[in-house]
mmCIF file of C-alpha atoms in Angstrom:
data_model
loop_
_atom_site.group_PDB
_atom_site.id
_atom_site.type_symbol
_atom_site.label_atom_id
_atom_site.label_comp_id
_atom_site.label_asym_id
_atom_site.label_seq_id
_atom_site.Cartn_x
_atom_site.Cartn_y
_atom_site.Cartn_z
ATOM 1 C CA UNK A 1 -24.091 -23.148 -2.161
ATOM 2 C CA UNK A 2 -25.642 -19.996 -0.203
ATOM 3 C CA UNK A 3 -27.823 -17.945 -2.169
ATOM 4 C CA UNK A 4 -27.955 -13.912 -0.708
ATOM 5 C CA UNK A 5 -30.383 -11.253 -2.081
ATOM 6 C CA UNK A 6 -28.328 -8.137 -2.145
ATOM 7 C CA UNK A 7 -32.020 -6.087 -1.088
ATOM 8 C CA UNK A 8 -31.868 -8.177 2.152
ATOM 9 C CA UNK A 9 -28.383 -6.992 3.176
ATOM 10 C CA UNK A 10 -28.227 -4.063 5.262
ATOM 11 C CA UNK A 11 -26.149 -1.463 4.309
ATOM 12 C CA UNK A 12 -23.669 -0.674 6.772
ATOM 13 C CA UNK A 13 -22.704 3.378 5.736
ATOM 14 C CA UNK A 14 -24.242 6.008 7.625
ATOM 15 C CA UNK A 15 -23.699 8.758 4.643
ATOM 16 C CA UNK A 16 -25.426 8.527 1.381
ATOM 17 C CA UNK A 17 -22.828 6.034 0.120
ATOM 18 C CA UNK A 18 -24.286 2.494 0.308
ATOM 19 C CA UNK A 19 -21.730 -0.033 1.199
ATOM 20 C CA UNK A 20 -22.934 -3.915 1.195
ATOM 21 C CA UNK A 21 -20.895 -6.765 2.950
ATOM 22 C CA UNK A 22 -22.821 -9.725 0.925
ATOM 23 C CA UNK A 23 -20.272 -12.451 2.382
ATOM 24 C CA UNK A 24 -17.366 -11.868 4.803
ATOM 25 C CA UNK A 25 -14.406 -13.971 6.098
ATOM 26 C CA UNK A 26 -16.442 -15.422 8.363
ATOM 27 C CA UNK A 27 -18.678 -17.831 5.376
ATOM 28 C CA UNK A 28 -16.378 -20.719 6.254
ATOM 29 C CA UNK A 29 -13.731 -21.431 8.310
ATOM 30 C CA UNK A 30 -10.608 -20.012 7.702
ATOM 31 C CA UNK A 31 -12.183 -17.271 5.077
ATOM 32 C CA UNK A 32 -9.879 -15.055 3.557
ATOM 33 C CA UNK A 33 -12.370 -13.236 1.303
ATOM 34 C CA UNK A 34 -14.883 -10.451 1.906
ATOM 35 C CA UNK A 35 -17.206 -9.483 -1.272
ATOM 36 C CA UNK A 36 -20.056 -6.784 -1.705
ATOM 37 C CA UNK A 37 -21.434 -3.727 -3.678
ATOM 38 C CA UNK A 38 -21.328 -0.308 -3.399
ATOM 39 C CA UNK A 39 -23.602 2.728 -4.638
ATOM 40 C CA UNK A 40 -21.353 5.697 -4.699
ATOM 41 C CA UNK A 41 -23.833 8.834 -5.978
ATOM 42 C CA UNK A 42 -22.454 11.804 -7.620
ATOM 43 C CA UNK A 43 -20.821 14.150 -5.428
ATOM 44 C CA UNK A 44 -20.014 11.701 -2.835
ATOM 45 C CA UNK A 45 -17.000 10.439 -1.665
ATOM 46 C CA UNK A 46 -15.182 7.375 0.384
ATOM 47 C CA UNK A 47 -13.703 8.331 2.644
ATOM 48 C CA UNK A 48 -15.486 11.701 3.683
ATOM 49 C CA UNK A 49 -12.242 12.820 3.842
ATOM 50 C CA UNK A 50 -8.603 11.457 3.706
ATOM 51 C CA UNK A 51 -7.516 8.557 2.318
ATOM 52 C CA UNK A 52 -8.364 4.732 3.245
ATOM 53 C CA UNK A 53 -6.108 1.586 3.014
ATOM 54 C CA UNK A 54 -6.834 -2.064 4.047
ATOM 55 C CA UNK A 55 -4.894 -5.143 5.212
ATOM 56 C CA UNK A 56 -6.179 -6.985 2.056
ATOM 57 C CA UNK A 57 -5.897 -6.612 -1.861
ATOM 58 C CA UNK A 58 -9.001 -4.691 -3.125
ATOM 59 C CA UNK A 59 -10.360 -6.296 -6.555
ATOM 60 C CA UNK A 60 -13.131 -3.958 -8.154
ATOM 61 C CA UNK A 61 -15.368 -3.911 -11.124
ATOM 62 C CA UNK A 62 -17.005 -0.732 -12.379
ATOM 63 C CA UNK A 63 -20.573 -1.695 -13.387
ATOM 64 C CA UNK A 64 -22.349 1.704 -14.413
ATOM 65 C CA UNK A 65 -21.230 5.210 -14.261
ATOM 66 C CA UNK A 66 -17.723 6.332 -13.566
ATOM 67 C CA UNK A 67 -15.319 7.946 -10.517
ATOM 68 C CA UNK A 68 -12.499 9.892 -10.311
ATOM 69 C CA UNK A 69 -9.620 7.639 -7.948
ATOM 70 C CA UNK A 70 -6.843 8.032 -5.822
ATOM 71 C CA UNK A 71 -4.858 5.101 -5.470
ATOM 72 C CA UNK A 72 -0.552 5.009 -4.443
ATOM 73 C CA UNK A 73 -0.287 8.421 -4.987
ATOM 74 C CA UNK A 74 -1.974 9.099 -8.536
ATOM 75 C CA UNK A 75 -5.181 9.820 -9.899
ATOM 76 C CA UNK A 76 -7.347 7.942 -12.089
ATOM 77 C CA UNK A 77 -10.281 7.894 -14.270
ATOM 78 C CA UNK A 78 -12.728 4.604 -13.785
ATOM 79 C CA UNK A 79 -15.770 4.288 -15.702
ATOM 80 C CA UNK A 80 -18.446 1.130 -16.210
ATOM 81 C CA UNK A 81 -16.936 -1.994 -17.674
ATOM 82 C CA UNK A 82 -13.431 -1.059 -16.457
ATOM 83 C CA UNK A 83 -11.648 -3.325 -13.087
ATOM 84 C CA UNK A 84 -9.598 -2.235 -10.394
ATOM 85 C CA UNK A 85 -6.994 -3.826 -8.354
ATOM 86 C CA UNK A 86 -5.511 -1.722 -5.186
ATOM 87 C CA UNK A 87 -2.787 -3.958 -3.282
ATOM 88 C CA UNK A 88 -2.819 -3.785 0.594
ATOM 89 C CA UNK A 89 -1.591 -1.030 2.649
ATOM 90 C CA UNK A 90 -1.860 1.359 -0.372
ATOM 91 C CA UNK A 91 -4.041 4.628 0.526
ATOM 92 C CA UNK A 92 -6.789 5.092 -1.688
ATOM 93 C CA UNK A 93 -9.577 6.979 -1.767
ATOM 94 C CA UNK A 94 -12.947 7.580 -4.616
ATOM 95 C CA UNK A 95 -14.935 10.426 -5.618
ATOM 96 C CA UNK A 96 -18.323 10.021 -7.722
ATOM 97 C CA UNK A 97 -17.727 13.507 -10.085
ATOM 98 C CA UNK A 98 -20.540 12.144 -12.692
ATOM 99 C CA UNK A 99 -24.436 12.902 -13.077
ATOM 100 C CA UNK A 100 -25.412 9.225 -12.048
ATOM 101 C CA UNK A 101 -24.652 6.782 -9.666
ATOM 102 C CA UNK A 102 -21.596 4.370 -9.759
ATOM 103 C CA UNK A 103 -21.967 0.757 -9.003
ATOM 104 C CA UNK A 104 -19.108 -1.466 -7.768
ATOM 105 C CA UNK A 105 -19.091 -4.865 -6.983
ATOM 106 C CA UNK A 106 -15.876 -5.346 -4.756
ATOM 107 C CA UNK A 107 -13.810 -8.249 -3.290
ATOM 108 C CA UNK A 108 -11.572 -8.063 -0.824
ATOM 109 C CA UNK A 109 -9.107 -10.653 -0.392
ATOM 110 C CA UNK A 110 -6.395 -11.608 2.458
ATOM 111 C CA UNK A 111 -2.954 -12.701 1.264
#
């Protein structure tokens, strides 16, 4: 087992999005998986602009607060308690329109 404190992992956005990479592909050999948190705060938005897509399946769960998403084309409302799933290649994009943050622990994972 391997035990990470998410306050020791650096964040690696440079807006005031925090994005968290807690464990990546490279854990063990042949990985497939990358897992981590975000802190989306009202008014901001991933991406700054456009839309973002990845060569993995994005798995997502909403833990407090709620966003207004773009996934394949439609919108969506996502609020705390709620999970998402956004298969590869599709252009997203997420957009913190409440009064508090929104907290996301995501996964993800290579077919």
């Amino acid at each position: 087992m391997e035990i990470v404190s998410t306050s020791d992992v650096k964040s690696s956005s440079q807006t005031e999005v925090i994005m968290k990479t807690i464990f990546d592909e490279t854990v063990i050999e042949g990985g497939r998986t990358a897992f981590g948190t975000v802190i989306i705060p009202p008014g901001a938005r991933i991406p700054l602009e456009g839309t973002g897509s990845h060569t993995q399946d994005e798995y997502g769960l909403i833990l407090k607060g709620s966003m207004l998403a773009m996934s394949g084309g439609k919108e969506y409302r996502v609020v705390a308690g709620q999970a998402t799933f956004i298969p590869h290649g599709e252009k997203h994009w997420a957009y913190n329109d409440g009064q508090e943050d929104c907290e996301i622990v995501w996964a993800l994972v290579s077919r």
